Coordinates of C-alpha atoms (C1' of nucleotides) and ligand atoms in Angstrom, one line a residue:
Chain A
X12 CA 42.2 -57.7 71.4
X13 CA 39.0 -59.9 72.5
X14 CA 38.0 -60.6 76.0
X15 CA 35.1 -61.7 77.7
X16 CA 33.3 -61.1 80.8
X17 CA 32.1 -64.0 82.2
X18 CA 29.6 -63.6 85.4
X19 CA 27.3 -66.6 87.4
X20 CA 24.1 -66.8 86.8
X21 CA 23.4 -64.6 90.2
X22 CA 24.2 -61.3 88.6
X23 CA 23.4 -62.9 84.4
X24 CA 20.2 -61.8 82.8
X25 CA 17.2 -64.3 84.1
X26 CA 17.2 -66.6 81.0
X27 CA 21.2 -67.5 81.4
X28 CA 20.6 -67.7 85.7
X29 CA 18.4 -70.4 84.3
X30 CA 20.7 -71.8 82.5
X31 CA 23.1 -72.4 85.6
X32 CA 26.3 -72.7 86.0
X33 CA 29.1 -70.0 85.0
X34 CA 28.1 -68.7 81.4
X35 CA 28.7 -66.1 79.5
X36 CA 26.8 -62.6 79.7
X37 CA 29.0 -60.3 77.9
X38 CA 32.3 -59.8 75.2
X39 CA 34.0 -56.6 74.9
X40 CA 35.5 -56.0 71.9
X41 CA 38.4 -53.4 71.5
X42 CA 39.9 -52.5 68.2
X43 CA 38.3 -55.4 66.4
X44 CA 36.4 -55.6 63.1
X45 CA 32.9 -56.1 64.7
X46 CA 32.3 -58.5 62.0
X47 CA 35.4 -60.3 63.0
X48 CA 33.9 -60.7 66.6
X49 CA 30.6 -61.9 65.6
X50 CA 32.5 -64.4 63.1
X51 CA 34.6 -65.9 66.0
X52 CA 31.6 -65.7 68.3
X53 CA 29.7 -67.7 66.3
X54 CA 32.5 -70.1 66.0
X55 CA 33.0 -70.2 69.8
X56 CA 29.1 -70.7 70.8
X57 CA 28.6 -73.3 67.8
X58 CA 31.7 -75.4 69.8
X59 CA 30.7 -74.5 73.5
X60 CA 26.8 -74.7 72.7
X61 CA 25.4 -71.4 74.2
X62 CA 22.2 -71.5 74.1
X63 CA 22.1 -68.0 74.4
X64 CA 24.3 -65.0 72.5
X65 CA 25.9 -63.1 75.1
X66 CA 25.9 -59.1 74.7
X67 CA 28.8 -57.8 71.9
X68 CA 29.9 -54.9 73.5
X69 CA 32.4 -51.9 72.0
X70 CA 35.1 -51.1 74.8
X71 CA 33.2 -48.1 75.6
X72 CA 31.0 -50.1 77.9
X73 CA 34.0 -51.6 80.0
X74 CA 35.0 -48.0 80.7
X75 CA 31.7 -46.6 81.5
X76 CA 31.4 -49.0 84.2
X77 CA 34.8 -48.6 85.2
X78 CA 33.6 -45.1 85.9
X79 CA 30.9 -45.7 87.6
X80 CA 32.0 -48.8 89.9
X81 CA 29.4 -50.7 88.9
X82 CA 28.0 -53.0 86.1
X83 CA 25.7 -51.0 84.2
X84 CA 22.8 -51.7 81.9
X85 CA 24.0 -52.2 78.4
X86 CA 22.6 -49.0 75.8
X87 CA 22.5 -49.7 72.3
X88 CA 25.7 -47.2 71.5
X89 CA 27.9 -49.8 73.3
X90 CA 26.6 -52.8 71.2
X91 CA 28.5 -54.1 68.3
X92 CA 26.4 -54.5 65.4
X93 CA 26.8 -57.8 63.6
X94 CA 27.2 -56.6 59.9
X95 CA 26.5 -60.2 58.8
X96 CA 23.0 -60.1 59.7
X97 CA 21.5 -57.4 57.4
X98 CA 23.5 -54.5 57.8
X99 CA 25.4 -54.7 55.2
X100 CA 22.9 -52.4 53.6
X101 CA 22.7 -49.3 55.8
X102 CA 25.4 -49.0 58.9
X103 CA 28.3 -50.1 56.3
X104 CA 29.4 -48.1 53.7
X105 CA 27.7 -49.6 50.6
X106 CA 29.3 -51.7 47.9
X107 CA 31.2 -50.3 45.3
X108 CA 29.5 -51.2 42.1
X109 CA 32.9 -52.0 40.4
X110 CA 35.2 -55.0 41.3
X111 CA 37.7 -52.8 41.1
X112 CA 36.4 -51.1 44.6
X113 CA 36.0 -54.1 46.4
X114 CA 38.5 -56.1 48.2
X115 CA 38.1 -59.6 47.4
X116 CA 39.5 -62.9 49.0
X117 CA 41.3 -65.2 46.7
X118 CA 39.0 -68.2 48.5
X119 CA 35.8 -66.4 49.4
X120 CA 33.0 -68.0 50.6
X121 CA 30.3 -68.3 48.1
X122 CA 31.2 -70.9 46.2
X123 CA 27.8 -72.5 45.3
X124 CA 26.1 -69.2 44.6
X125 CA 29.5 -67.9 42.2
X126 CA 29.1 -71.4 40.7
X127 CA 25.5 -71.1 39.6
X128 CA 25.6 -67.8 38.2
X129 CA 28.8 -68.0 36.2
X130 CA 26.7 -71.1 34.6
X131 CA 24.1 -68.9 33.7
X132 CA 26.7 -66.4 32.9
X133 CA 28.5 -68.9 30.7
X134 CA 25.0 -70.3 28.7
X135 CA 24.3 -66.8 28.0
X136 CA 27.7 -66.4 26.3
X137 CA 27.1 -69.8 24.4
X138 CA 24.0 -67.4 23.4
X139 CA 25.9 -64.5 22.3
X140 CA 24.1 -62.6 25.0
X141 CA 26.5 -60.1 26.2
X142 CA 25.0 -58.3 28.0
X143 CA 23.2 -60.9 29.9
X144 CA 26.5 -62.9 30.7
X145 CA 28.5 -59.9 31.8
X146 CA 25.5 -59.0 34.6
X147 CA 25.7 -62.4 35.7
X148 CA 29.6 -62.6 35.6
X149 CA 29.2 -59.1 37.9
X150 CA 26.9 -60.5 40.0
X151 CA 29.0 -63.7 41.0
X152 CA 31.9 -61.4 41.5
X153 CA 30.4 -59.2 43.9
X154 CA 29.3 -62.2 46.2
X155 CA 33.0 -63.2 45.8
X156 CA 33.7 -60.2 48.0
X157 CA 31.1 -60.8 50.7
X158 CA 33.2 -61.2 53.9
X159 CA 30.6 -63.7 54.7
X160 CA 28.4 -67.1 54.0
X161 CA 25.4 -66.0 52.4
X162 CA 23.0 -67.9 54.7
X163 CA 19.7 -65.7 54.3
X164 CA 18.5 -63.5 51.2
X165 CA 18.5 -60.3 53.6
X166 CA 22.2 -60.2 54.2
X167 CA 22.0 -59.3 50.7
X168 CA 19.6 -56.3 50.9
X169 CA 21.5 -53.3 49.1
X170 CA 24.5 -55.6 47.4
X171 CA 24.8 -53.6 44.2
X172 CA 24.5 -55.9 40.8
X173 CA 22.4 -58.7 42.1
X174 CA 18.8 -57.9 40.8
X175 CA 15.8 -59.8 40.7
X176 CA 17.3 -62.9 38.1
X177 CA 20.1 -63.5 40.6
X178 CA 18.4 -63.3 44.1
X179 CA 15.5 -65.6 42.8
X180 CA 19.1 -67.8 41.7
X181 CA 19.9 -67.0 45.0
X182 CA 16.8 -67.8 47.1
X183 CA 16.6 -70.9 45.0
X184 CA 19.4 -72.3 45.9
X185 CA 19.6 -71.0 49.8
X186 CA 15.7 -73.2 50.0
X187 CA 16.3 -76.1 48.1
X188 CA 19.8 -76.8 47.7
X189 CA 20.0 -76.6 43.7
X190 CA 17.8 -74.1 41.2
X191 CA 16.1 -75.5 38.1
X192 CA 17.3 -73.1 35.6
X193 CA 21.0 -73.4 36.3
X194 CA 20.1 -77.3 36.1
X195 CA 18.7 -76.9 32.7
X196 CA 21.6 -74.6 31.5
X197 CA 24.2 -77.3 33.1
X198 CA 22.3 -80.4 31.5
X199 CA 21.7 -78.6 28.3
X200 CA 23.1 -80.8 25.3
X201 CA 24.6 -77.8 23.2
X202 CA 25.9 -76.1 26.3
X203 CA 27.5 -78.5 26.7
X204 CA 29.1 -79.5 23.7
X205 CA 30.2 -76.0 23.2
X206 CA 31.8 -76.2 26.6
X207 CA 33.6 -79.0 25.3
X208 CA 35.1 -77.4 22.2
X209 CA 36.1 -73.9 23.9
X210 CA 37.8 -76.1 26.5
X211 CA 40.3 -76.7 23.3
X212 CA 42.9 -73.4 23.4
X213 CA 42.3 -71.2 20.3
X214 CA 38.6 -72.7 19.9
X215 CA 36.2 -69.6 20.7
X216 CA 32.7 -69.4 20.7
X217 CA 32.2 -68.9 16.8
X218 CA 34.6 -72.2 15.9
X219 CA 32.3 -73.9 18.5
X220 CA 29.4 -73.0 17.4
X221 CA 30.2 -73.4 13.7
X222 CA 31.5 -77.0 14.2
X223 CA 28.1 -77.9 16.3
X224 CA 26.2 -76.1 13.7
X225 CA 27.9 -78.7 11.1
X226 CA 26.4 -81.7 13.7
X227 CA 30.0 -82.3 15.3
X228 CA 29.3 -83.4 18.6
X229 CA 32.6 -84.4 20.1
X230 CA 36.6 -83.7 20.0
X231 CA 36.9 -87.2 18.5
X232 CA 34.3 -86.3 16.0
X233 CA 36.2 -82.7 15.2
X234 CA 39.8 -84.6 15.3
X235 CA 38.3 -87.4 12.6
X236 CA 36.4 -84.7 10.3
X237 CA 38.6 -83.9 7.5
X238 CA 36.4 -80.7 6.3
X239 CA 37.9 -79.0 9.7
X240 CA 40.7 -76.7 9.6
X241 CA 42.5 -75.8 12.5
X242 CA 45.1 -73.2 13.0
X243 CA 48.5 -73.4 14.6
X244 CA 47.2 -72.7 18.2
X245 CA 44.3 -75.0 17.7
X246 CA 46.4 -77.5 16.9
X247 CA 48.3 -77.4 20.1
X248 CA 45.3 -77.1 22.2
X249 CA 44.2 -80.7 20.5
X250 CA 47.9 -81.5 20.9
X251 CA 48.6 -80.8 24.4
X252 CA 44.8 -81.3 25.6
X253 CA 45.5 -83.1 28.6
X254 CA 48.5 -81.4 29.6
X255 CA 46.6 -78.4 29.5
X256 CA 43.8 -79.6 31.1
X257 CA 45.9 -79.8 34.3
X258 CA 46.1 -77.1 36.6
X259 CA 49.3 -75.3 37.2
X260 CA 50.7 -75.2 40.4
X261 CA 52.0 -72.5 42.3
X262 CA 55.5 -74.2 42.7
X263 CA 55.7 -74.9 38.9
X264 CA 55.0 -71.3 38.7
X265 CA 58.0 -70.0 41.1
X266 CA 60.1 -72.4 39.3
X267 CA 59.5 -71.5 35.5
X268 CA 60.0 -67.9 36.8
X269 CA 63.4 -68.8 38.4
X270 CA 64.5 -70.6 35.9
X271 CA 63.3 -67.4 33.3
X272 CA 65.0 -65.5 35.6
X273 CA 68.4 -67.1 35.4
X274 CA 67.9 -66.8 30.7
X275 CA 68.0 -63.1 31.6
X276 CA 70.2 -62.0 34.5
X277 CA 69.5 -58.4 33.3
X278 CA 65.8 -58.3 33.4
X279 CA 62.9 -57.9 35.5
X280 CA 60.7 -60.6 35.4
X281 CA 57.3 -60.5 37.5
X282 CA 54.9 -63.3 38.1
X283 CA 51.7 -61.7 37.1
X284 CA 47.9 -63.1 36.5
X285 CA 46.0 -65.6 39.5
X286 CA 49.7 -66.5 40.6
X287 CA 50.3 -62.8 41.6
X288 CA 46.8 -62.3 43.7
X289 CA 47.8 -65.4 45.5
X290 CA 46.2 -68.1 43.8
X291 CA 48.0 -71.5 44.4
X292 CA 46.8 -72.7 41.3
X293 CA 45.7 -71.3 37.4
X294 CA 45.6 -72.5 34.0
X295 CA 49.0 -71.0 33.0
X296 CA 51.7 -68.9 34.2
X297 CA 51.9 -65.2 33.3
X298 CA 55.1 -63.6 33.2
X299 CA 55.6 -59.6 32.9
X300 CA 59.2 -58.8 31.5
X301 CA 61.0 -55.8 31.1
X302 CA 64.4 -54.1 31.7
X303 CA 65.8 -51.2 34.0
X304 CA 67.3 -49.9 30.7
X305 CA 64.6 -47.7 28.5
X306 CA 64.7 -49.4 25.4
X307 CA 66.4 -52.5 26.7
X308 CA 63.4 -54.4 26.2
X309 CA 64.1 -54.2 22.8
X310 CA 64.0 -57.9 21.5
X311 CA 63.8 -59.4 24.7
X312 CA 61.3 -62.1 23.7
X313 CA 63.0 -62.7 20.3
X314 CA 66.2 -63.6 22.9
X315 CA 64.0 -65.5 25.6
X316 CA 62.8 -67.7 23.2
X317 CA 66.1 -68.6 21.2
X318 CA 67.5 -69.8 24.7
X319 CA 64.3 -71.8 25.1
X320 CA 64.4 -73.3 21.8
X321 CA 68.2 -73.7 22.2
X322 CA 66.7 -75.9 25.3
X323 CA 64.1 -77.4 23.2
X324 CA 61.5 -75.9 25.6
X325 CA 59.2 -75.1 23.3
X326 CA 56.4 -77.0 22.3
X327 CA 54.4 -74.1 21.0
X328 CA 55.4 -70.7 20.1
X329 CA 52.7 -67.7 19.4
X330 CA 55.0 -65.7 17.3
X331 CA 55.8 -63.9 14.6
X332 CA 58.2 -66.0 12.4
X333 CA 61.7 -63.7 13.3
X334 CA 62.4 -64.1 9.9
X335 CA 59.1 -62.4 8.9
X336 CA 58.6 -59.4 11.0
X337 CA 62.6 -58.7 11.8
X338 CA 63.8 -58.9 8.6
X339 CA 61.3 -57.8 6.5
X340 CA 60.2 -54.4 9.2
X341 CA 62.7 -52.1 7.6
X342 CA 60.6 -51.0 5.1
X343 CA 57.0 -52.2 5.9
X344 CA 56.1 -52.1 9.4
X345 CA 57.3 -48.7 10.8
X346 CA 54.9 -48.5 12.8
X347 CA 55.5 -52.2 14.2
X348 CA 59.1 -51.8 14.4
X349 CA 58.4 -49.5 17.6
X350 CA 55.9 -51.8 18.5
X351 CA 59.2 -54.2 19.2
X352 CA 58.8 -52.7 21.9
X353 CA 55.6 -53.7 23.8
X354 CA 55.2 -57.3 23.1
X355 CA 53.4 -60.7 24.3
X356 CA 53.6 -64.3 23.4
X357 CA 52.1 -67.0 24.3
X358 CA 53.7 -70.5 24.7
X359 CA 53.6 -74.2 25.6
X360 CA 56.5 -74.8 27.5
X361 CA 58.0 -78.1 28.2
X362 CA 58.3 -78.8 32.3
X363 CA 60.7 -79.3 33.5
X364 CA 62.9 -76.3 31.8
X365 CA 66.3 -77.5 30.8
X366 CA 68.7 -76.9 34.0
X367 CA 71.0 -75.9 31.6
X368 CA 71.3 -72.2 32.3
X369 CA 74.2 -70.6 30.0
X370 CA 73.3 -67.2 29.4
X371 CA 75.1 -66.5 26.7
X372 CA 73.4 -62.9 26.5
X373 CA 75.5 -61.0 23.7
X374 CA 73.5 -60.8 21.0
X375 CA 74.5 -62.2 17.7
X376 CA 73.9 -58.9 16.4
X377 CA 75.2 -59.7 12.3
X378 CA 74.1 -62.4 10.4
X379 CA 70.4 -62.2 11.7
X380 CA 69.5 -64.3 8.6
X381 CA 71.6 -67.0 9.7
X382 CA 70.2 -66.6 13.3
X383 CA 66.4 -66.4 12.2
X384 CA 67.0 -69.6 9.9
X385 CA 68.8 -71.4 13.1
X386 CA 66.0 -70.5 15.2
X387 CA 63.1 -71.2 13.0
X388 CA 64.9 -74.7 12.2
X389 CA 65.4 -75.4 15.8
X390 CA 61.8 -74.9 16.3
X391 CA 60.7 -77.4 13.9
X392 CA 62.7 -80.0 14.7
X393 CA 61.9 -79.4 18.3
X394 CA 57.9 -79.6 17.8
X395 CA 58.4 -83.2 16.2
X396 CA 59.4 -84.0 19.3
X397 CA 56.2 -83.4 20.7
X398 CA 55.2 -85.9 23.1
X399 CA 55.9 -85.5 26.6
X400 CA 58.2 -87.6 27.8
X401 CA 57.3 -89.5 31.2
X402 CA 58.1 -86.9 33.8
X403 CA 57.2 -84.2 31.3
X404 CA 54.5 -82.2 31.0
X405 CA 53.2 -79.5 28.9
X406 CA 52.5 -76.1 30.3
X407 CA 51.0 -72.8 29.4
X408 CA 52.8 -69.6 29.4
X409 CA 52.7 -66.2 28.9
X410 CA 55.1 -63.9 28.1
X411 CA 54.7 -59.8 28.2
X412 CA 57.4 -57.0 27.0
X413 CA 56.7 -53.5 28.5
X414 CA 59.3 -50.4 28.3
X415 CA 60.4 -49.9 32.0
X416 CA 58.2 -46.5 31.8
X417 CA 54.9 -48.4 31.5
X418 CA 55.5 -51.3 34.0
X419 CA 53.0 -50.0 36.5
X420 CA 50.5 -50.0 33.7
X421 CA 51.4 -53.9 32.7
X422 CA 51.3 -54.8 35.9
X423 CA 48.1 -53.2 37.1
X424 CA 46.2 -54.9 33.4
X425 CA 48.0 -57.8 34.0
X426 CA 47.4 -58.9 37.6
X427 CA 43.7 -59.5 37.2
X428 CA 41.3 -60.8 37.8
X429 CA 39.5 -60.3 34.4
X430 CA 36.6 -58.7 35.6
X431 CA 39.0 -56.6 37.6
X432 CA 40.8 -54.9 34.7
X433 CA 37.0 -54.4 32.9
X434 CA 35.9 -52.6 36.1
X435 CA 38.9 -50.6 36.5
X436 CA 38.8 -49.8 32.6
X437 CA 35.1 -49.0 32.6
X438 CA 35.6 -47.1 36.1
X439 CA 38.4 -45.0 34.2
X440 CA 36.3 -44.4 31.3
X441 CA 32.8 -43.3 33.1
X442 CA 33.5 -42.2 36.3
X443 CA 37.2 -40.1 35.0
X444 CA 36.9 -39.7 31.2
X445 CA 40.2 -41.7 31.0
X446 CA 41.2 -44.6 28.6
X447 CA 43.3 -46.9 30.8
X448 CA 44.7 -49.7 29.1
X449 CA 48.0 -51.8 29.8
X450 CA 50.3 -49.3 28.4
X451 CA 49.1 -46.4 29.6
X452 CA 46.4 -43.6 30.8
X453 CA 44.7 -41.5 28.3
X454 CA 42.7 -38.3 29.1
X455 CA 40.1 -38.0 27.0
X456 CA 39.4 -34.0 28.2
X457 CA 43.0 -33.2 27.8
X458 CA 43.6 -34.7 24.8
X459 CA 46.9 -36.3 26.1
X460 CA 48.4 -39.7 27.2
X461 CA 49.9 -40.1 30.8
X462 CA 52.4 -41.6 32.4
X463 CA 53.8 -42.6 35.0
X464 CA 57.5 -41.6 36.7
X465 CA 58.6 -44.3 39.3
X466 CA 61.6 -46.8 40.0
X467 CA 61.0 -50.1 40.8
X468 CA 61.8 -51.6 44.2
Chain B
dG15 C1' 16.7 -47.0 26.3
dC16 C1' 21.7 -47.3 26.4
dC17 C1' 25.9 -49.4 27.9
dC18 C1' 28.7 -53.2 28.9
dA19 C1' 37.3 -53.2 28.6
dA20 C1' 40.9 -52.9 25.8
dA21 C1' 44.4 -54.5 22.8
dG22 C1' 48.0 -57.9 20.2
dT23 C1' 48.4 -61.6 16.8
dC24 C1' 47.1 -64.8 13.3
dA25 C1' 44.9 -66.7 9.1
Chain C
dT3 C1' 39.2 -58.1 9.4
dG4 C1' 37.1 -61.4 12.3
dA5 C1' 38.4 -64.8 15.6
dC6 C1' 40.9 -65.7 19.6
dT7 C1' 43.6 -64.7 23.1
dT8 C1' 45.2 -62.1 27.4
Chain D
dG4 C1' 20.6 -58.5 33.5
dG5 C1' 21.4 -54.6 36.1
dG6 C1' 22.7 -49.6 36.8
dC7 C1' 21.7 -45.1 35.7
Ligands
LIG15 C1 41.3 -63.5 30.2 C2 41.7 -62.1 30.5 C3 42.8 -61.8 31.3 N1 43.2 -60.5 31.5 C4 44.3 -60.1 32.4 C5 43.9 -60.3 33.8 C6 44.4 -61.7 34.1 O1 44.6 -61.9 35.5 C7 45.6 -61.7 33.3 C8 46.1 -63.1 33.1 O2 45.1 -63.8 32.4 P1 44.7 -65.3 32.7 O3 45.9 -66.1 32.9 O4 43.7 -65.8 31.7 O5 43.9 -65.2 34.1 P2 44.4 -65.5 35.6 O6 45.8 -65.7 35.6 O7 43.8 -64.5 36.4 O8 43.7 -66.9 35.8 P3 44.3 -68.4 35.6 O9 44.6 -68.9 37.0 O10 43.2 -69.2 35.0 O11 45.4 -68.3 34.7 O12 45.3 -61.0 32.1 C9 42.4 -59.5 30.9 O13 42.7 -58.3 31.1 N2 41.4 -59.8 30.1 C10 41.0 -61.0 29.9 O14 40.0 -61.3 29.2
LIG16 MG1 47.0 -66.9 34.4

DNA sequence: GCCCAAAGTCA
DNA sequence: TGACTT
DNA sequence: GGGC
């Protein structure tokens, strides 16, 4: 609840009598953020053009007059403090200094200042600079999180990871409009020929570098070199290049997860990654799977992707050959054969999936030669298909297996954002001697792995 | 001065 | 095992 | 580069 006390100029302060007219003197706030008062405020006087702010005043003033019958001078204890203006510092609790503490918008309002740091963040990576690039990459996250415009270098007194490098960055930017180094990084030849190649899936920063090393200076010069080898996934990143390019919307999302949905009736599938957090667009869809059955996850994937290649779905498949690891794990991989049970896979799907939904889900349990040969046959003469037809398109998608038992733990590493799981995972590590990964919590005191018990809505 | 997330899959 | 991916 |  907002209201306002509007009062003539007889009874306003001196400076808005002289304004004349009816104006505004005084808003009384009740059970509002005050930062959400000063935001709309700001909003309101920027429309109605007050020349001066009126008092922003807690409830408690209201009733104190009510009290006393009369309008009474205005003490500092019934002011709302705008945060906004420097506070954020003292009155405030202060920032967490990991992402994982801090509540962040999916569109904050930053923008330019995230921009320009994740550039320097990005050159020092080209650099190998690790450390470097993760301080930047932890400075541009915690202005993601600001509940407000950066608009002076004070708001920013007592934000945790933004030290000297990124408020002169900052300052730059906030006087001038731009800030030479991040120009130099930006227009920097290499940088941005390494861009360029790592903007290929399965080129990282050591392919890059080696193939700019070797005076490659474009993907027409890698694609034409005959001394480059590239493997599978590389090959689909060149392959699919534009597809991939594209960004995925969040209705292509919902409808690659219904249509997953409807392969495997008996399933739980869960839209993880950007899509999860709300983002209405990403550079792939990220799909948690598992089953209410313990062990029922068992060769999930493995049955997921026969019905997609039965559909001719799949342009690219990030998998152990079947015939390889199923066949040959009786004897060899032991240890792997449990690991059927925690999987991931990435993919290239073809959009839109095949309508035709016939879940055919018993398993063809005997001849699984047969089967593995039929599937690895249908995959090849699927991927000479390759092209996208018109109407087609390629997207990106991954696919991860838990047991039901570690679901919370898949979904907590796989919701994001990155430098959200490397917070929460360093926060676990330093500030609770735990090991968190995506399966599970580990206590390193202890000695012992936890889990969790739950049921899932 | 030290640390910086953790793990699966491929070639 | 290093490179790449999430 | 920034926190401790
Ligand atoms: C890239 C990456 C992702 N992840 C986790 C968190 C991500 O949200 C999740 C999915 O990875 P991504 O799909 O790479 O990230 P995203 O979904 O947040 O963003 P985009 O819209 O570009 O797809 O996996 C990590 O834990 N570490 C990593 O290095
Ligand atoms: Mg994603």
């Amino acid at each position: 609840m907002c209201c306002t006390a509007a009062s003539s100029g007889a009874i306003g302060s001196p400076a808005m009598s002289r304004a004349g007219g009816t104006s505004v003197t005084h808003v009384v706030a009740e059970r509002n953020q005050p930062k959400d008062v000063w935001i709309w405020l700001k909003k309101v006087s920027a429309k109605c053009g007050l020349e001066v702010l009126p008092e922003v005043l807690d409830i408690s003033w209201l009733t104190d007059c009510m009290e006393s019958g009369c309008r009474l001078p205005v003490e500092d204890r019934h002011r709302l403090k705008d945060e906004s203006e420097e506070e954020v510092c003292t009155k405030s609790p202060s920032i967490p200094i990991y992402a994982c503490q801090r509540k962040t918008p999916v569109n904050h309002l930053n923008h330019h200042f995230t921009c320009a740091l994740e550039a320097l963040a990005e050159g020092a990576e080209f650099s190998e600079s690790d450390g470097r690039a993760l301080a930047f990459r932890r400075a541009a996250s915690v202005l993601k999180s600001l509940p407000f415009r950066v608009a002076k270098i004070e708001q920013l007194r007592g934000v945790p990871c933004l030290g000297k490098h990124s408020i002169r960055i900052i300052q730059e930017l906030l006087d001038l409009g731009a800030c030479k180094e991040v120009e130099q990084i930006r227009s920097n030849e290499m940088n941005k020929v390494m861009k360029v190649f790592m903007s290929v899936w399965g080129v990282g920063l050591k392919t890059a570098t080696r193939w700019y090393r070797d005076g490659l200076r474009s993907l027409s010069e890698v694609r034409a070199s005959p001394s480059v080898k590239l493997t599978r996934m590389q090959q689909a990143g060149f392959e699919y290049y534009r597809d991939l390019a594209r960004p995925v919307s969040h209705v292509e999302a919902d409808t690659i997860t219904a249509a997953i949905r409807a392969l495997l009736p008996n399933s739980f599938i869960t839209i993880t990654g950007g899509f999860r957090r709300g983002k209405d667009a990403g550079h792939d869809v990220d799909l948690l799977l598992t089953h209410p059955d313990e062990g029922g996850e068992v060769g999930l994937l493995s049955k997921l992707l026969e019905h997609l290649n039965e559909q001719g779905s799949v342009m690219f498949q990030d998998y152990r050959d079947n015939t390889y690891k199923e066949t040959n794990a009786a004897g060899f991989n032991e240890s792997k054969s449990t690991m059927d049970r925690f999987e991931r896979c990435f993919t290239i799907l073809r959009l839109p999936l095949s309508p035709r939904v016939t879940s055919h889900k018993d398993d063809k349990v005997t001849g699984r030669q047969e089967v593995n040969e039929a599937v690895t046959s249908h995959y090849t003469t699927n991927l000479r298909k390759k092209i996208p037809e018109p109407g087609e398109r390629a997207v990106r998608v991954d696919f991860v297996v838990c047991p039901y038992s570690q679901y919370a733990f898949a979904l907590l590493g796989w919701t994001g954002s990155q430098q959200f799981e490397r917070d929460l995972r360093r926060y676990a590590s330093h500030e609770k001697a735990m090991i968190l990964s995506s399966h599970h919590l580990f206590d390193k005191q202890q000695v012992r792995v936890l889990t969790i018990s739950h049921t899932l809505h």
